[in-house]
Amino acid sequence: MSEVLRVEGLSAGYGDLIAVHDVSFSIGQGDVFVLLGANGAGKTTILRCITGLMSPRQGRIIAGGAELIGKKAHEVAKLGVSHVPEGRRVFTHLSVEENLGVSFIDARAKGRTLRQAIDEIYALFPRLSERRKQHAGTMSGGEQQMLAIGRALMNAPDLLMLDEPSLGLSPLMAELVFERLAVIRAGGTSILLVEQNSSCLELADRGLMLANGHVVLAGDRAALEDSDMVRRAYLGTN
Ligand code: ATP
């Protein structure tokens, strides 16, 4: 199976704080990989390093055959890595369709016109099609999350990274988002998912758990579900 992302010996921090210590993992094409861990465990820091928002202290990050460290966020996006940050960043004063339009990068068009790319997103999220003229800031949290995911998909990424997409959503809306992620994966896009919602395990092929920036567990879905640490933290059981 071909690899869409490889992280090797990644360490990163803020000032004197080392937030991520020597983390390694890889993601195969079409895989859903979950990063688990309590608040402050270092999950978002790993995503920031991958997307070029932060420079790691050590390590390598390979995607699309290229080293990502040292690249700017827009260069990382051109290499096929899209990021849905925590808090669903959308342009609140732009309409749904304008939000999708400004996210399109010609270099990643893969033969699709802007119109075709937008229509692909509407097929995935019909709710966005119904609201195409509405200002994003006036939509519900779940609708904004759909739009944030739609924006990240405009460039047909090889890897879609999402930072807690279910945060603040109703259980029903969170289920809908996870169900759509399954459809995105079925289309061949790999997913790196940071989550605190136990439903993410149903979607996961593999993953790892972080504590204080260290990997404390790594394995396939069964290994994660069987782990006492994961059960305590995510499933509310011993
Ligand atoms: P959460 O689920 O709360 O977002 P997380 O696992 O994503 O947590 P990180 O955001 O990566 O964790 O934070 C890891 C550590 O780095 C924490 O101790 C946090 O306080 C610290 N940290 C994160 N961002 C900064 C920053 N901009 N400046 C200083 N310290 C930071």
PDB file of C-alpha atoms and ligand atoms in Angstrom:
ATOM      1  CA  MET A   1       0.000   0.000   0.000  1.00  0.00           C
ATOM      2  CA  SER A   2       1.396   3.432  -0.854  1.00  0.00           C
ATOM      3  CA  GLU A   3       2.134   5.874   1.930  1.00  0.00           C
ATOM      4  CA  VAL A   4       0.617   9.384   1.942  1.00  0.00           C
ATOM      5  CA  LEU A   5       2.356  10.641   5.077  1.00  0.00           C
ATOM      6  CA  ARG A   6       5.361   9.590   7.125  1.00  0.00           C
ATOM      7  CA  VAL A   7       6.324  11.297  10.366  1.00  0.00           C
ATOM      8  CA  GLU A   8       9.690  10.262  11.809  1.00  0.00           C
ATOM      9  CA  GLY A   9      11.137  11.214  15.187  1.00  0.00           C
ATOM     10  CA  LEU A  10       9.116  14.418  15.421  1.00  0.00           C
ATOM     11  CA  SER A  11       9.825  16.693  18.389  1.00  0.00           C
ATOM     12  CA  ALA A  12       8.331  20.156  18.749  1.00  0.00           C
ATOM     13  CA  GLY A  13       7.619  22.724  21.413  1.00  0.00           C
ATOM     14  CA  TYR A  14       7.007  26.261  22.508  1.00  0.00           C
ATOM     15  CA  GLY A  15       9.895  28.065  24.249  1.00  0.00           C
ATOM     16  CA  ASP A  16      11.136  25.761  27.000  1.00  0.00           C
ATOM     17  CA  LEU A  17       8.166  23.381  26.670  1.00  0.00           C
ATOM     18  CA  ILE A  18       8.662  20.235  24.592  1.00  0.00           C
ATOM     19  CA  ALA A  19       5.048  19.493  23.570  1.00  0.00           C
ATOM     20  CA  VAL A  20       5.804  16.521  21.272  1.00  0.00           C
ATOM     21  CA  HIS A  21       8.643  14.014  21.919  1.00  0.00           C
ATOM     22  CA  ASP A  22      10.028  11.720  19.242  1.00  0.00           C
ATOM     23  CA  VAL A  23       6.716  10.798  17.575  1.00  0.00           C
ATOM     24  CA  SER A  24       6.700   8.507  14.508  1.00  0.00           C
ATOM     25  CA  PHE A  25       3.830   7.113  12.447  1.00  0.00           C
ATOM     26  CA  SER A  26       2.791   6.616   8.851  1.00  0.00           C
ATOM     27  CA  ILE A  27      -0.511   6.725   6.997  1.00  0.00           C
ATOM     28  CA  GLY A  28      -1.295   4.561   3.972  1.00  0.00           C
ATOM     29  CA  GLN A  29      -3.486   5.534   1.061  1.00  0.00           C
ATOM     30  CA  GLY A  30      -7.174   5.369   1.998  1.00  0.00           C
ATOM     31  CA  ASP A  31      -6.430   4.864   5.706  1.00  0.00           C
ATOM     32  CA  VAL A  32      -8.110   6.663   8.589  1.00  0.00           C
ATOM     33  CA  PHE A  33      -5.503   7.318  11.286  1.00  0.00           C
ATOM     34  CA  VAL A  34      -6.602   8.748  14.649  1.00  0.00           C
ATOM     35  CA  LEU A  35      -4.541  10.781  17.103  1.00  0.00           C
ATOM     36  CA  LEU A  36      -5.967  10.301  20.584  1.00  0.00           C
ATOM     37  CA  GLY A  37      -5.064  11.936  23.876  1.00  0.00           C
ATOM     38  CA  ALA A  38      -6.278  14.280  26.580  1.00  0.00           C
ATOM     39  CA  ASN A  39      -6.287  18.060  26.288  1.00  0.00           C
ATOM     40  CA  GLY A  40      -2.739  19.333  25.976  1.00  0.00           C
ATOM     41  CA  ALA A  41      -1.316  15.933  24.935  1.00  0.00           C
ATOM     42  CA  GLY A  42       0.277  17.414  21.810  1.00  0.00           C
ATOM     43  CA  LYS A  43      -2.177  16.431  19.038  1.00  0.00           C
ATOM     44  CA  THR A  44      -2.694  19.914  17.598  1.00  0.00           C
ATOM     45  CA  THR A  45       1.041  20.584  17.751  1.00  0.00           C
ATOM     46  CA  ILE A  46       1.634  17.580  15.467  1.00  0.00           C
ATOM     47  CA  LEU A  47      -0.935  18.909  12.963  1.00  0.00           C
ATOM     48  CA  ARG A  48       0.668  22.373  13.083  1.00  0.00           C
ATOM     49  CA  CYS A  49       4.058  20.871  12.247  1.00  0.00           C
ATOM     50  CA  ILE A  50       2.614  18.930   9.297  1.00  0.00           C
ATOM     51  CA  THR A  51       0.801  21.950   7.872  1.00  0.00           C
ATOM     52  CA  GLY A  52       3.821  24.244   8.079  1.00  0.00           C
ATOM     53  CA  LEU A  53       2.316  26.509  10.750  1.00  0.00           C
ATOM     54  CA  MET A  54       5.126  25.631  13.146  1.00  0.00           C
ATOM     55  CA  SER A  55       8.749  24.465  12.807  1.00  0.00           C
ATOM     56  CA  PRO A  56       9.604  21.257  14.641  1.00  0.00           C
ATOM     57  CA  ARG A  57      12.798  20.927  16.680  1.00  0.00           C
ATOM     58  CA  GLN A  58      13.638  17.547  15.140  1.00  0.00           C
ATOM     59  CA  GLY A  59      12.328  14.926  12.776  1.00  0.00           C
ATOM     60  CA  ARG A  60      11.117  14.405   9.245  1.00  0.00           C
ATOM     61  CA  ILE A  61       7.655  14.742   7.699  1.00  0.00           C
ATOM     62  CA  ILE A  62       7.295  13.276   4.215  1.00  0.00           C
ATOM     63  CA  ALA A  63       4.223  13.641   1.981  1.00  0.00           C
ATOM     64  CA  GLY A  64       3.802  13.497  -1.785  1.00  0.00           C
ATOM     65  CA  GLY A  65       7.458  12.432  -2.000  1.00  0.00           C
ATOM     66  CA  ALA A  66       8.626  15.715  -0.447  1.00  0.00           C
ATOM     67  CA  GLU A  67       9.940  16.860   2.930  1.00  0.00           C
ATOM     68  CA  LEU A  68       7.309  19.181   4.432  1.00  0.00           C
ATOM     69  CA  ILE A  69       9.479  20.724   7.117  1.00  0.00           C
ATOM     70  CA  GLY A  70      10.457  24.216   6.019  1.00  0.00           C
ATOM     71  CA  LYS A  71       7.548  24.520   3.610  1.00  0.00           C
ATOM     72  CA  LYS A  72       4.874  27.201   3.942  1.00  0.00           C
ATOM     73  CA  ALA A  73       1.230  26.261   4.530  1.00  0.00           C
ATOM     74  CA  HIS A  74       0.208  26.983   0.918  1.00  0.00           C
ATOM     75  CA  GLU A  75       3.084  24.813  -0.383  1.00  0.00           C
ATOM     76  CA  VAL A  76       1.948  21.950   1.855  1.00  0.00           C
ATOM     77  CA  ALA A  77      -1.597  22.313   0.474  1.00  0.00           C
ATOM     78  CA  LYS A  78      -0.229  22.079  -3.074  1.00  0.00           C
ATOM     79  CA  LEU A  79       1.423  18.786  -2.130  1.00  0.00           C
ATOM     80  CA  GLY A  80      -2.021  17.353  -1.374  1.00  0.00           C
ATOM     81  CA  VAL A  81      -2.330  17.847   2.393  1.00  0.00           C
ATOM     82  CA  SER A  82      -5.439  19.766   3.531  1.00  0.00           C
ATOM     83  CA  HIS A  83      -6.200  20.856   7.068  1.00  0.00           C
ATOM     84  CA  VAL A  84      -9.520  21.519   8.813  1.00  0.00           C
ATOM     85  CA  PRO A  85      -8.347  23.402  11.918  1.00  0.00           C
ATOM     86  CA  GLU A  86     -10.009  23.252  15.307  1.00  0.00           C
ATOM     87  CA  GLY A  87     -12.868  25.742  15.529  1.00  0.00           C
ATOM     88  CA  ARG A  88     -13.892  25.370  11.839  1.00  0.00           C
ATOM     89  CA  ARG A  89     -12.343  28.408  10.224  1.00  0.00           C
ATOM     90  CA  VAL A  90     -14.701  29.775   7.590  1.00  0.00           C
ATOM     91  CA  PHE A  91     -14.952  33.287   6.163  1.00  0.00           C
ATOM     92  CA  THR A  92     -18.021  34.411   8.076  1.00  0.00           C
ATOM     93  CA  HIS A  93     -18.851  37.368   5.784  1.00  0.00           C
ATOM     94  CA  LEU A  94     -18.634  35.328   2.597  1.00  0.00           C
ATOM     95  CA  SER A  95     -21.376  33.082   1.262  1.00  0.00           C
ATOM     96  CA  VAL A  96     -21.051  29.318   1.263  1.00  0.00           C
ATOM     97  CA  GLU A  97     -20.211  29.313  -2.431  1.00  0.00           C
ATOM     98  CA  GLU A  98     -17.664  32.137  -2.068  1.00  0.00           C
ATOM     99  CA  ASN A  99     -15.990  30.237   0.786  1.00  0.00           C
ATOM    100  CA  LEU A 100     -15.600  27.216  -1.485  1.00  0.00           C
ATOM    101  CA  GLY A 101     -14.445  29.351  -4.418  1.00  0.00           C
ATOM    102  CA  VAL A 102     -11.594  31.077  -2.561  1.00  0.00           C
ATOM    103  CA  SER A 103     -10.268  27.705  -1.395  1.00  0.00           C
ATOM    104  CA  PHE A 104      -9.668  26.385  -4.910  1.00  0.00           C
ATOM    105  CA  ILE A 105      -6.015  26.174  -5.992  1.00  0.00           C
ATOM    106  CA  ASP A 106      -5.521  25.840  -9.758  1.00  0.00           C
ATOM    107  CA  ALA A 107      -2.397  23.733  -9.222  1.00  0.00           C
ATOM    108  CA  ARG A 108      -4.516  21.065  -7.500  1.00  0.00           C
ATOM    109  CA  ALA A 109      -7.473  21.210  -9.900  1.00  0.00           C
ATOM    110  CA  LYS A 110      -6.708  17.764 -11.407  1.00  0.00           C
ATOM    111  CA  GLY A 111      -8.634  18.647 -14.548  1.00  0.00           C
ATOM    112  CA  ARG A 112     -11.718  19.821 -12.667  1.00  0.00           C
ATOM    113  CA  THR A 113     -13.177  23.256 -13.242  1.00  0.00           C
ATOM    114  CA  LEU A 114     -14.054  25.404 -10.241  1.00  0.00           C
ATOM    115  CA  ARG A 115     -17.740  24.644 -10.932  1.00  0.00           C
ATOM    116  CA  GLN A 116     -17.126  20.898 -10.962  1.00  0.00           C
ATOM    117  CA  ALA A 117     -15.157  21.057  -7.725  1.00  0.00           C
ATOM    118  CA  ILE A 118     -17.951  23.020  -6.007  1.00  0.00           C
ATOM    119  CA  ASP A 119     -20.576  20.590  -7.300  1.00  0.00           C
ATOM    120  CA  GLU A 120     -18.581  17.656  -5.878  1.00  0.00           C
ATOM    121  CA  ILE A 121     -18.782  19.318  -2.458  1.00  0.00           C
ATOM    122  CA  TYR A 122     -22.528  19.924  -2.851  1.00  0.00           C
ATOM    123  CA  ALA A 123     -23.015  16.246  -3.720  1.00  0.00           C
ATOM    124  CA  LEU A 124     -21.224  15.289  -0.511  1.00  0.00           C
ATOM    125  CA  PHE A 125     -23.023  17.889   1.618  1.00  0.00           C
ATOM    126  CA  PRO A 126     -26.442  18.680   0.052  1.00  0.00           C
ATOM    127  CA  ARG A 127     -27.121  21.048   2.961  1.00  0.00           C
ATOM    128  CA  LEU A 128     -24.384  23.350   1.637  1.00  0.00           C
ATOM    129  CA  SER A 129     -26.047  23.411  -1.754  1.00  0.00           C
ATOM    130  CA  GLU A 130     -29.318  24.520  -0.140  1.00  0.00           C
ATOM    131  CA  ARG A 131     -27.436  27.330   1.626  1.00  0.00           C
ATOM    132  CA  ARG A 132     -25.091  28.332  -1.176  1.00  0.00           C
ATOM    133  CA  LYS A 133     -25.953  32.060  -0.971  1.00  0.00           C
ATOM    134  CA  GLN A 134     -26.084  32.261   2.825  1.00  0.00           C
ATOM    135  CA  HIS A 135     -23.313  34.031   4.757  1.00  0.00           C
ATOM    136  CA  ALA A 136     -21.239  31.352   6.475  1.00  0.00           C
ATOM    137  CA  GLY A 137     -21.337  33.213   9.795  1.00  0.00           C
ATOM    138  CA  THR A 138     -25.105  32.820  10.017  1.00  0.00           C
ATOM    139  CA  MET A 139     -25.060  29.026   9.690  1.00  0.00           C
ATOM    140  CA  SER A 140     -25.233  26.476  12.512  1.00  0.00           C
ATOM    141  CA  GLY A 141     -22.055  24.991  13.962  1.00  0.00           C
ATOM    142  CA  GLY A 142     -22.661  21.726  12.112  1.00  0.00           C
ATOM    143  CA  GLU A 143     -23.207  23.503   8.810  1.00  0.00           C
ATOM    144  CA  GLN A 144     -20.019  25.524   9.335  1.00  0.00           C
ATOM    145  CA  GLN A 145     -18.135  22.305  10.033  1.00  0.00           C
ATOM    146  CA  MET A 146     -19.453  20.859   6.748  1.00  0.00           C
ATOM    147  CA  LEU A 147     -18.264  24.013   4.986  1.00  0.00           C
ATOM    148  CA  ALA A 148     -14.838  23.853   6.641  1.00  0.00           C
ATOM    149  CA  ILE A 149     -14.489  20.244   5.446  1.00  0.00           C
ATOM    150  CA  GLY A 150     -15.801  21.239   2.008  1.00  0.00           C
ATOM    151  CA  ARG A 151     -13.174  23.995   1.757  1.00  0.00           C
ATOM    152  CA  ALA A 152     -10.420  21.508   2.605  1.00  0.00           C
ATOM    153  CA  LEU A 153     -11.734  19.096  -0.048  1.00  0.00           C
ATOM    154  CA  MET A 154     -11.824  21.690  -2.849  1.00  0.00           C
ATOM    155  CA  ASN A 155      -8.287  20.702  -3.799  1.00  0.00           C
ATOM    156  CA  ALA A 156      -8.884  16.941  -3.917  1.00  0.00           C
ATOM    157  CA  PRO A 157      -6.305  16.295  -1.191  1.00  0.00           C
ATOM    158  CA  ASP A 158      -4.498  12.984  -0.807  1.00  0.00           C
ATOM    159  CA  LEU A 159      -4.616  13.531   2.959  1.00  0.00           C
ATOM    160  CA  LEU A 160      -7.372  15.344   4.848  1.00  0.00           C
ATOM    161  CA  MET A 161      -6.447  16.325   8.418  1.00  0.00           C
ATOM    162  CA  LEU A 162      -9.179  17.320  10.857  1.00  0.00           C
ATOM    163  CA  ASP A 163      -8.731  18.720  14.364  1.00  0.00           C
ATOM    164  CA  GLU A 164     -11.681  17.673  16.541  1.00  0.00           C
ATOM    165  CA  PRO A 165     -14.406  18.098  13.894  1.00  0.00           C
ATOM    166  CA  SER A 166     -17.125  16.911  16.295  1.00  0.00           C
ATOM    167  CA  LEU A 167     -16.285  19.458  19.011  1.00  0.00           C
ATOM    168  CA  GLY A 168     -19.374  21.450  20.029  1.00  0.00           C
ATOM    169  CA  LEU A 169     -21.720  19.592  17.661  1.00  0.00           C
ATOM    170  CA  SER A 170     -24.910  17.786  18.678  1.00  0.00           C
ATOM    171  CA  PRO A 171     -24.532  13.967  18.772  1.00  0.00           C
ATOM    172  CA  LEU A 172     -26.672  13.734  15.629  1.00  0.00           C
ATOM    173  CA  MET A 173     -24.586  16.271  13.727  1.00  0.00           C
ATOM    174  CA  ALA A 174     -21.353  14.629  14.924  1.00  0.00           C
ATOM    175  CA  GLU A 175     -22.612  11.268  13.587  1.00  0.00           C
ATOM    176  CA  LEU A 176     -23.396  12.925  10.270  1.00  0.00           C
ATOM    177  CA  VAL A 177     -19.883  14.353  10.059  1.00  0.00           C
ATOM    178  CA  PHE A 178     -18.319  10.937  10.836  1.00  0.00           C
ATOM    179  CA  GLU A 179     -20.595   9.279   8.290  1.00  0.00           C
ATOM    180  CA  ARG A 180     -19.453  11.771   5.622  1.00  0.00           C
ATOM    181  CA  LEU A 181     -15.809  11.128   6.573  1.00  0.00           C
ATOM    182  CA  ALA A 182     -16.448   7.436   5.832  1.00  0.00           C
ATOM    183  CA  VAL A 183     -17.704   8.423   2.366  1.00  0.00           C
ATOM    184  CA  ILE A 184     -14.619  10.633   1.807  1.00  0.00           C
ATOM    185  CA  ARG A 185     -12.351   7.751   2.798  1.00  0.00           C
ATOM    186  CA  ALA A 186     -14.259   5.369   0.511  1.00  0.00           C
ATOM    187  CA  GLY A 187     -13.352   7.762  -2.329  1.00  0.00           C
ATOM    188  CA  GLY A 188      -9.655   7.034  -1.641  1.00  0.00           C
ATOM    189  CA  THR A 189      -8.718  10.076   0.464  1.00  0.00           C
ATOM    190  CA  SER A 190      -6.657   9.293   3.554  1.00  0.00           C
ATOM    191  CA  ILE A 191      -7.705  10.931   6.803  1.00  0.00           C
ATOM    192  CA  LEU A 192      -5.746  12.036   9.869  1.00  0.00           C
ATOM    193  CA  LEU A 193      -8.267  12.636  12.605  1.00  0.00           C
ATOM    194  CA  VAL A 194      -7.686  14.290  15.977  1.00  0.00           C
ATOM    195  CA  GLU A 195     -10.672  13.504  18.181  1.00  0.00           C
ATOM    196  CA  GLN A 196     -11.971  13.166  21.706  1.00  0.00           C
ATOM    197  CA  ASN A 197     -15.260  11.605  20.557  1.00  0.00           C
ATOM    198  CA  SER A 198     -15.272   7.804  20.884  1.00  0.00           C
ATOM    199  CA  SER A 199     -17.222   7.460  17.614  1.00  0.00           C
ATOM    200  CA  CYS A 200     -13.963   8.173  15.790  1.00  0.00           C
ATOM    201  CA  LEU A 201     -12.786   4.664  16.716  1.00  0.00           C
ATOM    202  CA  GLU A 202     -15.489   3.135  14.494  1.00  0.00           C
ATOM    203  CA  LEU A 203     -13.902   4.908  11.558  1.00  0.00           C
ATOM    204  CA  ALA A 204     -10.253   4.280  12.454  1.00  0.00           C
ATOM    205  CA  ASP A 205      -7.955   1.807  10.729  1.00  0.00           C
ATOM    206  CA  ARG A 206      -5.038   2.627  12.991  1.00  0.00           C
ATOM    207  CA  GLY A 207      -3.908   5.292  15.384  1.00  0.00           C
ATOM    208  CA  LEU A 208      -1.925   6.280  18.388  1.00  0.00           C
ATOM    209  CA  MET A 209      -2.468   7.760  21.793  1.00  0.00           C
ATOM    210  CA  LEU A 210      -0.373  10.585  23.201  1.00  0.00           C
ATOM    211  CA  ALA A 211       0.206  11.565  26.816  1.00  0.00           C
ATOM    212  CA  ASN A 212       2.326  14.628  27.608  1.00  0.00           C
ATOM    213  CA  GLY A 213       3.680  14.562  24.072  1.00  0.00           C
ATOM    214  CA  HIS A 214       4.840  10.912  24.220  1.00  0.00           C
ATOM    215  CA  VAL A 215       3.317   8.015  22.267  1.00  0.00           C
ATOM    216  CA  VAL A 216       1.885   5.684  24.922  1.00  0.00           C
ATOM    217  CA  LEU A 217       0.032   3.338  22.560  1.00  0.00           C
ATOM    218  CA  ALA A 218      -0.009   2.672  18.817  1.00  0.00           C
ATOM    219  CA  GLY A 219      -1.855   0.050  16.832  1.00  0.00           C
ATOM    220  CA  ASP A 220      -4.837  -0.929  14.734  1.00  0.00           C
ATOM    221  CA  ARG A 221      -8.446  -0.240  15.687  1.00  0.00           C
ATOM    222  CA  ALA A 222      -8.808  -3.457  17.688  1.00  0.00           C
ATOM    223  CA  ALA A 223      -5.686  -2.656  19.707  1.00  0.00           C
ATOM    224  CA  LEU A 224      -6.979   0.845  20.442  1.00  0.00           C
ATOM    225  CA  GLU A 225     -10.450  -0.387  21.415  1.00  0.00           C
ATOM    226  CA  ASP A 226      -8.979  -3.083  23.666  1.00  0.00           C
ATOM    227  CA  SER A 227      -6.658  -0.705  25.467  1.00  0.00           C
ATOM    228  CA  ASP A 228      -7.567   0.140  29.048  1.00  0.00           C
ATOM    229  CA  MET A 229      -6.112   3.623  28.570  1.00  0.00           C
ATOM    230  CA  VAL A 230      -8.353   4.309  25.588  1.00  0.00           C
ATOM    231  CA  ARG A 231     -11.377   2.749  27.254  1.00  0.00           C
ATOM    232  CA  ARG A 232     -10.945   4.912  30.314  1.00  0.00           C
ATOM    233  CA  ALA A 233     -10.325   8.102  28.347  1.00  0.00           C
ATOM    234  CA  TYR A 234     -12.771   7.621  25.485  1.00  0.00           C
ATOM    235  CA  LEU A 235     -15.365   5.015  26.232  1.00  0.00           C
ATOM    236  CA  GLY A 236     -16.018   5.815  29.863  1.00  0.00           C
ATOM    237  CA  THR A 237     -15.380   2.233  30.960  1.00  0.00           C
ATOM    238  CA  ASN A 238     -12.651   0.205  32.663  1.00  0.00           C
TER     239      ASN A 238
HETATM  240  P1  ATP B   1      -6.331  20.042  22.899  1.00  0.00           P
HETATM  241  O1  ATP B   1      -7.153  18.831  22.692  1.00  0.00           O
HETATM  242  O2  ATP B   1      -6.615  20.749  24.175  1.00  0.00           O
HETATM  243  O3  ATP B   1      -6.273  20.965  21.699  1.00  0.00           O
HETATM  244  P2  ATP B   1      -3.731  18.957  22.162  1.00  0.00           P
HETATM  245  O4  ATP B   1      -3.470  17.512  22.421  1.00  0.00           O
HETATM  246  O5  ATP B   1      -4.043  19.338  20.768  1.00  0.00           O
HETATM  247  O6  ATP B   1      -4.829  19.493  23.154  1.00  0.00           O
HETATM  248  P3  ATP B   1      -1.605  20.903  21.984  1.00  0.00           P
HETATM  249  O7  ATP B   1      -2.501  22.029  21.618  1.00  0.00           O
HETATM  250  O8  ATP B   1      -0.728  20.331  20.939  1.00  0.00           O
HETATM  251  O9  ATP B   1      -2.440  19.722  22.654  1.00  0.00           O
HETATM  252  O10 ATP B   1      -0.716  21.380  23.203  1.00  0.00           O
HETATM  253  C1  ATP B   1       0.399  20.633  23.686  1.00  0.00           C
HETATM  254  C2  ATP B   1       1.107  21.450  24.779  1.00  0.00           C
HETATM  255  O11 ATP B   1       1.653  22.635  24.178  1.00  0.00           O
HETATM  256  C3  ATP B   1       0.181  21.936  25.883  1.00  0.00           C
HETATM  257  O12 ATP B   1       0.891  21.856  27.089  1.00  0.00           O
HETATM  258  C4  ATP B   1      -0.114  23.382  25.511  1.00  0.00           C
HETATM  259  O13 ATP B   1      -0.357  24.143  26.656  1.00  0.00           O
HETATM  260  C5  ATP B   1       1.159  23.799  24.823  1.00  0.00           C
HETATM  261  N1  ATP B   1       0.905  24.819  23.790  1.00  0.00           N
HETATM  262  C6  ATP B   1       0.084  24.692  22.720  1.00  0.00           C
HETATM  263  N2  ATP B   1       0.096  25.813  21.964  1.00  0.00           N
HETATM  264  C7  ATP B   1       0.950  26.670  22.565  1.00  0.00           C
HETATM  265  C8  ATP B   1       1.428  27.992  22.269  1.00  0.00           C
HETATM  266  N3  ATP B   1       0.997  28.655  21.177  1.00  0.00           N
HETATM  267  N4  ATP B   1       2.303  28.552  23.121  1.00  0.00           N
HETATM  268  C9  ATP B   1       2.750  27.898  24.207  1.00  0.00           C
HETATM  269  N5  ATP B   1       2.374  26.641  24.557  1.00  0.00           N
HETATM  270  C10 ATP B   1       1.478  26.036  23.734  1.00  0.00           C
END
